Every structure is written in C-alpha cells, then in structure tokens.
GROMACS .gro file of C-alpha atoms in nm:
model
  437
    1MET     CA    1   0.119  -1.634   2.992
    2VAL     CA    2   0.152  -1.426   2.677
    3LEU     CA    3   0.507  -1.548   2.603
    4LYS     CA    4   0.385  -1.907   2.591
    5LYS     CA    5   0.097  -1.808   2.364
    6ILE     CA    6   0.333  -1.631   2.122
    7HIS     CA    7   0.568  -1.930   2.128
    8GLU     CA    8   0.281  -2.164   2.039
    9GLU     CA    9   0.112  -1.949   1.776
   10GLN     CA   10   0.426  -1.809   1.608
   11ASN     CA   11   0.323  -1.642   1.278
   12CYS     CA   12  -0.043  -1.664   1.379
   13TYR     CA   13  -0.002  -1.455   1.695
   14GLY     CA   14  -0.223  -1.150   1.660
   15SER     CA   15  -0.471  -1.328   1.435
   16GLY     CA   16  -0.839  -1.325   1.524
   17ASN     CA   17  -1.175  -1.463   1.417
   18THR     CA   18  -1.387  -1.147   1.428
   19GLY     CA   19  -1.409  -1.157   1.049
   20ASN     CA   20  -1.500  -1.523   1.012
   21GLY     CA   21  -1.780  -1.560   0.759
   22LYS     CA   22  -1.749  -1.195   0.652
   23THR     CA   23  -1.613  -1.045   0.333
   24VAL     CA   24  -1.443  -0.709   0.290
   25VAL     CA   25  -1.374  -0.562  -0.055
   26ILE     CA   26  -1.094  -0.305  -0.071
   27ASP     CA   27  -1.032  -0.087  -0.377
   28TYR     CA   28  -0.681   0.060  -0.378
   29SER     CA   29  -0.409   0.200  -0.604
   30SER     CA   30  -0.633   0.249  -0.912
   31PRO     CA   31  -0.392   0.425  -1.151
   32ASN     CA   32  -0.465   0.547  -1.503
   33MET     CA   33  -0.350   0.337  -1.795
   34ALA     CA   34  -0.073   0.458  -2.026
   35LYS     CA   35   0.078   0.673  -1.749
   36HIS     CA   36   0.362   0.603  -1.509
   37LEU     CA   37   0.302   0.522  -1.144
   38ALA     CA   38   0.427   0.830  -0.962
   39VAL     CA   39   0.489   0.912  -0.597
   40HIS     CA   40   0.134   1.042  -0.555
   41HIS     CA   41   0.008   0.687  -0.624
   42LEU     CA   42   0.202   0.544  -0.329
   43ARG     CA   43  -0.027   0.618  -0.036
   44SER     CA   44  -0.340   0.457  -0.180
   45ALA     CA   45  -0.148   0.142  -0.270
   46LEU     CA   46   0.027   0.107   0.067
   47ILE     CA   47  -0.268   0.195   0.288
   48GLY     CA   48  -0.499  -0.033   0.091
   49SER     CA   49  -0.251  -0.320   0.100
   50ALA     CA   50  -0.197  -0.281   0.475
   51LEU     CA   51  -0.572  -0.277   0.540
   52TYR     CA   52  -0.606  -0.591   0.327
   53ASN     CA   53  -0.346  -0.762   0.548
   54ILE     CA   54  -0.506  -0.632   0.868
   55TYR     CA   55  -0.852  -0.765   0.782
   56LYS     CA   56  -0.712  -1.094   0.655
   57THR     CA   57  -0.530  -1.136   0.987
   58LEU     CA   58  -0.865  -1.095   1.162
   59GLY     CA   59  -1.026  -1.375   0.962
   60TYR     CA   60  -1.207  -1.175   0.695
   61ARG     CA   61  -1.230  -1.301   0.339
   62CYS     CA   62  -1.053  -1.015   0.165
   63ILE     CA   63  -1.090  -0.914  -0.199
   64GLY     CA   64  -0.837  -0.658  -0.318
   65ILE     CA   65  -0.943  -0.473  -0.631
   66ASN     CA   66  -0.736  -0.243  -0.849
   67HIS     CA   67  -0.991  -0.022  -1.025
   68LEU     CA   68  -0.795   0.084  -1.332
   69GLY     CA   69  -0.856   0.404  -1.526
   70ASP     CA   70  -0.872   0.229  -1.862
   71TRP     CA   71  -1.161   0.406  -2.034
   72GLY     CA   72  -1.234   0.751  -2.170
   73THR     CA   73  -1.163   0.987  -2.458
   74GLN     CA   74  -0.790   0.987  -2.376
   75PHE     CA   75  -0.773   0.643  -2.536
   76GLY     CA   76  -0.913   0.785  -2.856
   77GLN     CA   77  -0.636   1.043  -2.839
   78LEU     CA   78  -0.376   0.772  -2.782
   79ILE     CA   79  -0.502   0.566  -3.076
   80VAL     CA   80  -0.478   0.869  -3.306
   81ALA     CA   81  -0.129   0.951  -3.178
   82TYR     CA   82  -0.012   0.592  -3.218
   83GLN     CA   83  -0.141   0.572  -3.575
   84LYS     CA   84   0.016   0.903  -3.676
   85TRP     CA   85   0.346   0.904  -3.487
   86GLY     CA   86   0.395   0.554  -3.348
   87SER     CA   87   0.646   0.313  -3.494
   88GLU     CA   88   0.532  -0.029  -3.607
   89ASP     CA   89   0.890  -0.152  -3.568
   90THR     CA   90   0.875  -0.102  -3.192
   91HIS     CA   91   0.517  -0.225  -3.148
   92THR     CA   92   0.622  -0.517  -2.930
   93SER     CA   93   0.877  -0.321  -2.725
   94TYR     CA   94   0.663  -0.018  -2.640
   95THR     CA   95   0.684   0.109  -2.284
   96VAL     CA   96   0.468   0.341  -2.076
   97THR     CA   97   0.724   0.613  -2.148
   98ASP     CA   98   0.656   0.569  -2.521
   99LEU     CA   99   0.281   0.589  -2.464
  100ASN     CA  100   0.319   0.897  -2.247
  101ASN     CA  101   0.531   1.065  -2.514
  102LEU     CA  102   0.261   0.994  -2.772
  103TYR     CA  103  -0.002   1.139  -2.540
  104VAL     CA  104   0.205   1.458  -2.494
  105LYS     CA  105   0.267   1.475  -2.870
  106PHE     CA  106  -0.107   1.455  -2.937
  107HIS     CA  107  -0.185   1.753  -2.714
  108GLN     CA  108   0.096   1.957  -2.863
  109GLU     CA  109  -0.031   1.892  -3.215
  110ALA     CA  110  -0.397   1.937  -3.116
  111GLU     CA  111  -0.322   2.296  -3.014
  112LYS     CA  112  -0.227   2.360  -3.376
  113ASN     CA  113  -0.485   2.130  -3.536
  114THR     CA  114  -0.818   2.109  -3.350
  115ALA     CA  115  -0.946   1.846  -3.595
  116LEU     CA  116  -0.735   1.593  -3.406
  117GLU     CA  117  -0.973   1.617  -3.109
  118ASP     CA  118  -1.267   1.529  -3.334
  119GLU     CA  119  -1.072   1.237  -3.475
  120ALA     CA  120  -0.994   1.116  -3.124
  121ARG     CA  121  -1.360   1.134  -3.022
  122GLU     CA  122  -1.454   0.928  -3.326
  123TRP     CA  123  -1.201   0.662  -3.236
  124PHE     CA  124  -1.329   0.643  -2.881
  125LYS     CA  125  -1.683   0.599  -3.016
  126LYS     CA  126  -1.548   0.311  -3.224
  127LEU     CA  127  -1.390   0.165  -2.912
  128GLU     CA  128  -1.719   0.191  -2.724
  129ALA     CA  129  -1.894   0.020  -3.016
  130GLY     CA  130  -1.646  -0.269  -3.010
  131ASN     CA  131  -1.445  -0.188  -3.324
  132SER     CA  132  -1.181  -0.462  -3.354
  133GLU     CA  133  -0.891  -0.232  -3.450
  134ALA     CA  134  -0.968   0.010  -3.168
  135LYS     CA  135  -1.003  -0.274  -2.916
  136GLU     CA  136  -0.675  -0.432  -3.025
  137LEU     CA  137  -0.481  -0.108  -2.979
  138TRP     CA  138  -0.657  -0.033  -2.649
  139GLN     CA  139  -0.569  -0.381  -2.518
  140HIS     CA  140  -0.210  -0.333  -2.632
  141PHE     CA  141  -0.184  -0.005  -2.438
  142LYS     CA  142  -0.340  -0.172  -2.135
  143ASP     CA  143  -0.102  -0.470  -2.145
  144ILE     CA  144   0.199  -0.237  -2.163
  145SER     CA  145   0.074  -0.044  -1.861
  146LEU     CA  146  -0.009  -0.350  -1.652
  147LYS     CA  147   0.336  -0.498  -1.716
  148GLU     CA  148   0.503  -0.187  -1.572
  149PHE     CA  149   0.254  -0.157  -1.286
  150GLN     CA  150   0.305  -0.520  -1.184
  151LYS     CA  151   0.682  -0.471  -1.172
  152ILE     CA  152   0.638  -0.194  -0.914
  153TYR     CA  153   0.367  -0.379  -0.720
  154ASP     CA  154   0.610  -0.672  -0.695
  155MET     CA  155   0.880  -0.439  -0.560
  156LEU     CA  156   0.637  -0.319  -0.293
  157GLY     CA  157   0.497  -0.667  -0.223
  158ILE     CA  158   0.144  -0.552  -0.306
  159HIS     CA  159  -0.119  -0.809  -0.408
  160PHE     CA  160  -0.451  -0.773  -0.586
  161ASP     CA  161  -0.717  -1.038  -0.635
  162ALA     CA  162  -0.860  -0.862  -0.939
  163PHE     CA  163  -0.778  -0.585  -1.184
  164VAL     CA  164  -1.114  -0.438  -1.279
  165GLY     CA  165  -1.104  -0.133  -1.502
  166GLU     CA  166  -1.365   0.127  -1.583
  167SER     CA  167  -1.410  -0.054  -1.916
  168PHE     CA  168  -1.557  -0.352  -1.728
  169TYR     CA  169  -1.861  -0.143  -1.636
  170ASN     CA  170  -1.913   0.009  -1.981
  171THR     CA  171  -2.198  -0.226  -2.074
  172MET     CA  172  -2.365  -0.180  -1.735
  173VAL     CA  173  -2.397   0.198  -1.737
  174GLU     CA  174  -2.723   0.220  -1.933
  175ASP     CA  175  -2.899  -0.039  -1.715
  176THR     CA  176  -2.776   0.132  -1.397
  177VAL     CA  177  -2.903   0.472  -1.512
  178THR     CA  178  -3.239   0.314  -1.598
  179ARG     CA  179  -3.273   0.167  -1.250
  180ILE     CA  180  -3.189   0.500  -1.088
  181LYS     CA  181  -3.451   0.672  -1.305
  182GLU     CA  182  -3.710   0.408  -1.217
  183LYS     CA  183  -3.654   0.489  -0.849
  184GLY     CA  184  -3.753   0.849  -0.925
  185LEU     CA  185  -3.419   0.985  -0.809
  186THR     CA  186  -3.323   1.186  -1.117
  187ARG     CA  187  -3.399   1.522  -1.271
  188ILE     CA  188  -3.266   1.729  -1.561
  189SER     CA  189  -3.023   2.009  -1.477
  190GLU     CA  190  -2.841   2.209  -1.746
  191GLN     CA  191  -2.921   1.941  -2.005
  192ALA     CA  192  -2.774   1.668  -1.783
  193LEU     CA  193  -2.943   1.390  -1.588
  194ILE     CA  194  -2.854   1.424  -1.219
  195VAL     CA  195  -2.943   1.287  -0.877
  196ASP     CA  196  -3.014   1.593  -0.663
  197LEU     CA  197  -2.845   1.548  -0.325
  198GLU     CA  198  -2.851   1.911  -0.216
  199THR     CA  199  -3.088   1.814   0.065
  200TYR     CA  200  -2.828   1.586   0.217
  201TYR     CA  201  -2.493   1.760   0.174
  202VAL     CA  202  -2.383   2.120   0.184
  203VAL     CA  203  -2.003   2.114   0.194
  204GLY     CA  204  -1.723   1.866   0.162
  205SER     CA  205  -1.385   1.816   0.002
  206GLU     CA  206  -1.391   1.696  -0.356
  207GLN     CA  207  -1.317   1.329  -0.292
  208LYS     CA  208  -1.510   1.298   0.032
  209LEU     CA  209  -1.818   1.457  -0.119
  210HIS     CA  210  -1.792   1.240  -0.429
  211PHE     CA  211  -1.801   0.917  -0.230
  212ARG     CA  212  -2.067   1.037   0.010
  213GLN     CA  213  -2.284   1.113  -0.291
  214ILE     CA  214  -2.227   0.766  -0.437
  215PHE     CA  215  -2.309   0.598  -0.106
  216LYS     CA  216  -2.624   0.809  -0.065
  217VAL     CA  217  -2.745   0.715  -0.414
  218LEU     CA  218  -2.690   0.348  -0.329
  219GLU     CA  219  -2.887   0.397  -0.007
  220LEU     CA  220  -3.173   0.570  -0.189
  221MET     CA  221  -3.183   0.282  -0.437
  222GLY     CA  222  -3.252   0.049  -0.146
  223TYR     CA  223  -2.926  -0.143  -0.120
  224ASP     CA  224  -2.883  -0.260   0.240
  225TRP     CA  225  -2.506  -0.288   0.201
  226ALA     CA  226  -2.475   0.083   0.121
  227SER     CA  227  -2.439   0.158   0.492
  228HIS     CA  228  -2.127  -0.058   0.503
  229CYS     CA  229  -1.945   0.137   0.232
  230VAL     CA  230  -1.657   0.346   0.364
  231HIS     CA  231  -1.433   0.600   0.194
  232VAL     CA  232  -1.090   0.570   0.355
  233ASP     CA  233  -0.941   0.911   0.285
  234PHE     CA  234  -0.573   0.999   0.321
  235GLY     CA  235  -0.335   1.292   0.303
  236LEU     CA  236  -0.075   1.374   0.041
  237MET     CA  237   0.289   1.273   0.020
  238LYS     CA  238   0.534   1.562   0.000
  239PHE     CA  239   0.909   1.587   0.007
  240LYS     CA  240   1.093   1.779   0.276
  241ASP     CA  241   1.189   2.056   0.032
  242GLY     CA  242   0.825   2.082  -0.074
  243LYS     CA  243   0.890   1.960  -0.426
  244MET     CA  244   0.722   1.666  -0.592
  245SER     CA  245   0.902   1.697  -0.925
  246THR     CA  246   1.246   1.640  -1.070
  247ARG     CA  247   1.483   1.902  -1.208
  248LYS     CA  248   1.318   1.854  -1.545
  249GLY     CA  249   0.982   1.951  -1.401
  250LYS     CA  250   0.839   1.601  -1.427
  251VAL     CA  251   0.669   1.423  -1.139
  252VAL     CA  252   0.883   1.186  -0.934
  253LEU     CA  253   0.825   0.834  -1.062
  254LEU     CA  254   0.753   0.572  -0.798
  255GLU     CA  255   1.006   0.330  -0.944
  256ASP     CA  256   1.278   0.597  -0.924
  257LEU     CA  257   1.197   0.661  -0.558
  258LEU     CA  258   1.220   0.291  -0.472
  259ILE     CA  259   1.544   0.242  -0.667
  260GLU     CA  260   1.702   0.541  -0.493
  261ALA     CA  261   1.597   0.405  -0.152
  262VAL     CA  262   1.766   0.074  -0.230
  263GLU     CA  263   2.083   0.243  -0.358
  264ARG     CA  264   2.108   0.462  -0.048
  265ILE     CA  265   2.077   0.158   0.179
  266LYS     CA  266   2.344  -0.020  -0.027
  267GLU     CA  267   2.582   0.266   0.049
  268ILE     CA  268   2.505   0.241   0.421
  269ILE     CA  269   2.565  -0.136   0.418
  270GLU     CA  270   2.897  -0.095   0.234
  271ALA     CA  271   3.008   0.160   0.492
  272LYS     CA  272   2.895  -0.027   0.804
  273ASN     CA  273   2.888  -0.398   0.718
  274PRO     CA  274   3.054  -0.468   0.380
  275SER     CA  275   3.084  -0.843   0.451
  276LEU     CA  276   2.708  -0.884   0.505
  277GLU     CA  277   2.555  -1.188   0.335
  278ARG     CA  278   2.273  -1.130   0.084
  279LYS     CA  279   2.363  -0.761   0.057
  280GLU     CA  280   2.151  -0.704  -0.253
  281ASN     CA  281   1.842  -0.865  -0.100
  282VAL     CA  282   1.884  -0.690   0.233
  283ALA     CA  283   1.924  -0.354   0.059
  284LYS     CA  284   1.595  -0.411  -0.124
  285GLU     CA  285   1.414  -0.528   0.189
  286VAL     CA  286   1.537  -0.237   0.400
  287GLY     CA  287   1.528   0.034   0.132
  288ILE     CA  288   1.176  -0.040   0.015
  289GLY     CA  289   1.072  -0.112   0.373
  290ALA     CA  290   1.194   0.235   0.471
  291VAL     CA  291   0.962   0.393   0.215
  292ILE     CA  292   0.667   0.179   0.325
  293PHE     CA  293   0.722   0.253   0.694
  294ALA     CA  294   0.769   0.627   0.636
  295ASP     CA  295   0.428   0.632   0.471
  296LEU     CA  296   0.241   0.404   0.711
  297SER     CA  297   0.385   0.552   1.031
  298ALA     CA  298   0.192   0.872   0.965
  299LYS     CA  299  -0.180   0.892   1.035
  300ARG     CA  300  -0.345   0.826   0.702
  301ASN     CA  301  -0.547   1.150   0.692
  302LYS     CA  302  -0.235   1.359   0.753
  303ASP     CA  303   0.015   1.463   0.487
  304VAL     CA  304   0.343   1.269   0.482
  305VAL     CA  305   0.658   1.480   0.456
  306PHE     CA  306   0.919   1.243   0.316
  307ASP     CA  307   1.277   1.311   0.426
  308TRP     CA  308   1.555   1.077   0.314
  309ASP     CA  309   1.767   1.138   0.625
  310GLU     CA  310   1.478   1.054   0.855
  311ALA     CA  311   1.338   0.761   0.657
  312LEU     CA  312   1.674   0.581   0.634
  313ASN     CA  313   1.791   0.653   0.989
  314PHE     CA  314   1.870   0.327   1.172
  315GLU     CA  315   1.828   0.497   1.509
  316GLY     CA  316   1.507   0.694   1.458
  317GLU     CA  317   1.142   0.594   1.454
  318THR     CA  318   1.183   0.431   1.116
  319GLY     CA  319   1.151   0.108   0.922
  320PRO     CA  320   1.527   0.041   0.927
  321TYR     CA  321   1.525   0.081   1.308
  322VAL     CA  322   1.249  -0.178   1.347
  323GLN     CA  323   1.409  -0.415   1.096
  324TYR     CA  324   1.751  -0.375   1.261
  325THR     CA  325   1.600  -0.455   1.600
  326HIS     CA  326   1.454  -0.774   1.451
  327ALA     CA  327   1.792  -0.868   1.301
  328ARG     CA  328   1.961  -0.798   1.634
  329LEU     CA  329   1.723  -1.038   1.810
  330CYS     CA  330   1.791  -1.303   1.546
  331SER     CA  331   2.163  -1.259   1.613
  332ILE     CA  332   2.110  -1.321   1.987
  333LEU     CA  333   1.915  -1.638   1.909
  334ARG     CA  334   2.192  -1.760   1.677
  335LYS     CA  335   2.448  -1.706   1.953
  336TYR     CA  336   2.225  -1.900   2.193
  337GLY     CA  337   2.230  -2.182   1.939
  338ARG     CA  338   1.964  -2.402   2.097
  339PRO     CA  339   1.588  -2.452   2.052
  340VAL     CA  340   1.372  -2.198   2.232
  341THR     CA  341   1.138  -2.351   2.488
  342ALA     CA  342   0.838  -2.216   2.678
  343ASP     CA  343   0.923  -2.442   2.971
  344ILE     CA  344   1.078  -2.169   3.184
  345HIS     CA  345   1.043  -2.008   3.525
  346PHE     CA  346   0.833  -1.706   3.433
  347GLU     CA  347   0.885  -1.551   3.777
  348LEU     CA  348   1.246  -1.482   3.675
  349LEU     CA  349   1.125  -1.216   3.432
  350ASN     CA  350   1.046  -0.978   3.715
  351GLU     CA  351   1.251  -0.673   3.615
  352ASP     CA  352   1.056  -0.357   3.533
  353GLU     CA  353   1.195  -0.350   3.178
  354ALA     CA  354   1.086  -0.710   3.117
  355ILE     CA  355   0.738  -0.656   3.260
  356ILE     CA  356   0.679  -0.345   3.048
  357LEU     CA  357   0.790  -0.531   2.735
  358ILE     CA  358   0.573  -0.835   2.809
  359LYS     CA  359   0.268  -0.616   2.866
  360ASN     CA  360   0.330  -0.449   2.532
  361LEU     CA  361   0.360  -0.784   2.352
  362TRP     CA  362   0.025  -0.880   2.505
  363ARG     CA  363  -0.131  -0.570   2.342
  364PHE     CA  364  -0.054  -0.676   1.983
  365PRO     CA  365  -0.390  -0.845   1.902
  366SER     CA  366  -0.585  -0.546   2.035
  367VAL     CA  367  -0.370  -0.306   1.830
  368ILE     CA  368  -0.463  -0.498   1.514
  369LEU     CA  369  -0.832  -0.479   1.607
  370LYS     CA  370  -0.803  -0.106   1.667
  371ALA     CA  371  -0.623  -0.058   1.335
  372ALA     CA  372  -0.911  -0.237   1.160
  373GLU     CA  373  -1.177  -0.038   1.345
  374PHE     CA  374  -1.029   0.298   1.246
  375TYR     CA  375  -0.877   0.193   0.909
  376GLU     CA  376  -0.544   0.310   1.052
  377PRO     CA  377  -0.225   0.112   0.971
  378SER     CA  378  -0.020   0.370   1.163
  379PHE     CA  379  -0.142   0.213   1.488
  380ILE     CA  380   0.066  -0.093   1.401
  381SER     CA  381   0.377   0.093   1.286
  382ASN     CA  382   0.376   0.313   1.597
  383TYR     CA  383   0.319   0.006   1.813
  384LEU     CA  384   0.627  -0.158   1.662
  385ILE     CA  385   0.835   0.147   1.751
  386ASP     CA  386   0.715   0.116   2.111
  387VAL     CA  387   0.800  -0.255   2.122
  388CYS     CA  388   1.149  -0.191   1.985
  389SER     CA  389   1.206   0.086   2.237
  390ASN     CA  390   1.090  -0.142   2.521
  391LEU     CA  391   1.314  -0.421   2.396
  392ASN     CA  392   1.622  -0.201   2.368
  393ARG     CA  393   1.570  -0.066   2.720
  394PHE     CA  394   1.550  -0.425   2.846
  395TYR     CA  395   1.855  -0.532   2.644
  396ASN     CA  396   2.066  -0.239   2.764
  397ALA     CA  397   1.978  -0.309   3.127
  398HIS     CA  398   2.012  -0.689   3.135
  399ARG     CA  399   2.236  -0.956   2.982
  400VAL     CA  400   2.032  -1.208   2.787
  401LEU     CA  401   2.300  -1.478   2.769
  402SER     CA  402   2.396  -1.498   3.135
  403ASP     CA  403   2.579  -1.759   3.342
  404GLU     CA  404   2.251  -1.869   3.500
  405GLU     CA  405   2.088  -2.128   3.270
  406ALA     CA  406   1.731  -2.081   3.398
  407LEU     CA  407   1.752  -1.702   3.366
  408THR     CA  408   1.903  -1.728   3.017
  409ARG     CA  409   1.622  -1.958   2.899
  410ALA     CA  410   1.361  -1.718   3.035
  411ARG     CA  411   1.517  -1.416   2.869
  412ILE     CA  412   1.568  -1.605   2.542
  413LEU     CA  413   1.195  -1.682   2.535
  414LEU     CA  414   1.124  -1.311   2.581
  415VAL     CA  415   1.369  -1.225   2.302
  416ASP     CA  416   1.213  -1.479   2.067
  417ALA     CA  417   0.859  -1.365   2.147
  418THR     CA  418   0.957  -1.005   2.076
  419ARG     CA  419   1.120  -1.109   1.748
  420GLN     CA  420   0.802  -1.291   1.648
  421VAL     CA  421   0.575  -0.995   1.724
  422ILE     CA  422   0.800  -0.756   1.532
  423LYS     CA  423   0.804  -0.994   1.235
  424ASN     CA  424   0.426  -1.035   1.239
  425GLY     CA  425   0.375  -0.660   1.259
  426LEU     CA  426   0.617  -0.590   0.973
  427ASN     CA  427   0.447  -0.851   0.757
  428ILE     CA  428   0.108  -0.688   0.813
  429LEU     CA  429   0.254  -0.358   0.696
  430GLY     CA  430   0.388  -0.533   0.387
  431MET     CA  431   0.753  -0.532   0.496
  432GLN     CA  432   1.020  -0.798   0.523
  433ALA     CA  433   1.194  -0.891   0.848
  434PRO     CA  434   1.564  -0.948   0.767
  435GLU     CA  435   1.752  -1.187   0.997
  436ARG     CA  436   2.088  -1.023   0.925
  437MET     CA  437   2.170  -0.658   0.867
   0.00000   0.00000   0.00000
C-alpha cells in the first residue's frame, strides 16, 4: 500500500537508484563578474538547481558548476576605470554597484578618448601574462561580485559544488587548439582558425547552434562522452506589462524582485493572520517560494510571463497555494495530537476522492523520473498542483477528525502521506514547506 510506503520512507519517498554509480555535471546560473544578478539570470539558476535536486533524488552523484564570466577585455577596462576614477578610501567597501558605475564611466569617457580602449587592452594582456597588480585588482573585483552573488543564491536556496570561471581555462586554451588542429578539424577563414561545421548544421537559434557546434567538435575529437552532453534550453522571463526594466530604464535586479515578493507576502500576512508565529521567516519562505514556483511551473522552453497578482494568489495554481495546503495539513495533524500510524484499516479509504488522491500519491516517483528524462521541473510543480486539488476535494467532502476512531486514523494517515509528498516535491523545487501560515 502506497500510504504505508510513504509513512516508512518519509523524506526519502520518491527517491530512486537509477543514478547509482553515475555522475551528472550541471552548469547553471553562470553570471558575469562585476555586474548585478538581474531577473534574466533567474531561470538558468532555478532550472539548474531543480535539475540538480531531481537527479540527486534519483541517486546520481551531482556536481553543480557555476561557470562565471570572469575573463575578457572588460576586466582591462575595469582596471583602467578603477585606477583613474576609483577611490582608495572605499577599496574595502566596494560593491557591485560601484564596479558597474566604473564600467559605465569607462565607456562614457572612451567615446571621447579612444586611447582608453588601447590602455584597457594592454592591462588585459598584463592580466593574461600574470601581472601581479592586474591579478590583485581582478581578484578584488571577483571577490566583490561573488559576495553579492552568494547573498542572492542563499536567498533562493541554490547550491553549487564549484565556482569555475572562464579564467580557469585560460592556460588550457592553447593546448586544446593544438589538439583540435592535430585532428585535422580546422581551417583558416577570414584570418581566423575555425572548425567548419557547415556540413552538419544549416539553421538554429544562437544558443542552440552554439552548443550543438561544441558537442559536434567534441564528437569529432573522439570523446565518447560527447554524446551524453545536453543543452537544456529555456525561454525568457517577462513581466505582465511586457517591461523588464525599472522607471529609470535599468534592468530589474534579482534581489529587488525577491525583496518585493517578501514584502508583498508580509502585507498579506498582516491582513489575514497578524498573530502568525515566525512572520518574518514565513514571509521569506512564501515570497521567495512564489517566485520560484512561478518560474518552474512553466515549461522550461516557454517564456514565463510574471504577474504579481497571479504569483502571490493563495487560491490559484501557485507556490503559496501549495505551501498553504501543506500548512493546512500540518494544522490538522496538530489538532489530532497523536502519533500517525500505518496500522489502519485501508478498506475504510474507499471514497472516490480518497482513491483518486492515493493513486496520485503513488505517481510521485514516476513523475520525478519523467522530470529527469525530459529535463523538465514543471512536471513536478504541476503534479503538486494536482495533488493539492485532489486533497482539497477530499477534505471538502469528508471530515478527517470524525467520531469513528478507525476512520479517523485511516484519514489521518492519508493526510500525513499527502503532507509528506507535498513537502518532498517542494524541496526538490528548492522551496520550503511552512508548517504554519
């Protein structure tokens, strides 16, 4: 009986062993240094993190990599800007905003003085050559960026096993090019060394084509694992009004979006349940969870149209709705006030609403497998909506805490099993499961 299995396995229900002995490496987020994380960075981070959790649940050894954009001529530009317009007094208190302002200042001045571009190129050459001053400033810029990034990753509950920037591969480029040339895969085109893949691909979107080309080069070089490489593409995030920028014309910063979500949930809590315990924590869990769920409930290759009213609706197909259902089940269990047992008369759960719910709980492991097969976290978020709908239909039709002890124990087991599945699903998506709301 699935209810007994859920009761026994608890947090492990849904886990599998299909990945035992296998490793999956997932590259996600990958922002550029010295720039703020903005809303357009959200989807990669959330989808990658959810896939990491999905594969880990199935027994894979997962390695999450954040491939940072920490190399290129823009760092020469930043070094020049810092030396000319930066303040030594604020060296230790610099923020990404300060770095971004310096970057903007450089381009404004470079329009009037083109020699600045030459100076920037020279500084990047020094950085490539290992110049100590250039490396020290570059590391300083990187540390500032990572500190801000980590703050936002912590807000979202996103984990990485390694931060590996473009700079890490700097010393490997020459050897890699040599190996590609030795395979006879290159030719000169417009004074550049290229791998001609025209035979293999005719059309493709920019990102899809880029990765298909990389994977084909790896295949032509004879790497067996090339066939296992997958580009998990995804759509854009847009706001309901079509705008992705603030009144000042700047992009919407990811931190601002998350803070606003939390503040909006705080207002809802104050209006509906002002005496709630842990209000601050619950507001964070539900507000940030609402953003995560709004993203991951859409198919990844479709654009997400973010609407505050929809995302924060406690009665729609949203994160707050799923979290509230979980909290409601916890409340029922608190009222019951006794240990839940699997020693029940299962034949008592014979109502149509109960049977439909039980069958859906049984599906959870297969939904996780399907999500892994198609790299599609939305299968889990949509499944959770179905489970909550099934549960609420059951709850509205039948009293859980009845006068009949045997029936109450049976229904309590069903309630607890549903709570456990919802919690496990939310955790895979990277969300919290509040016990009170």
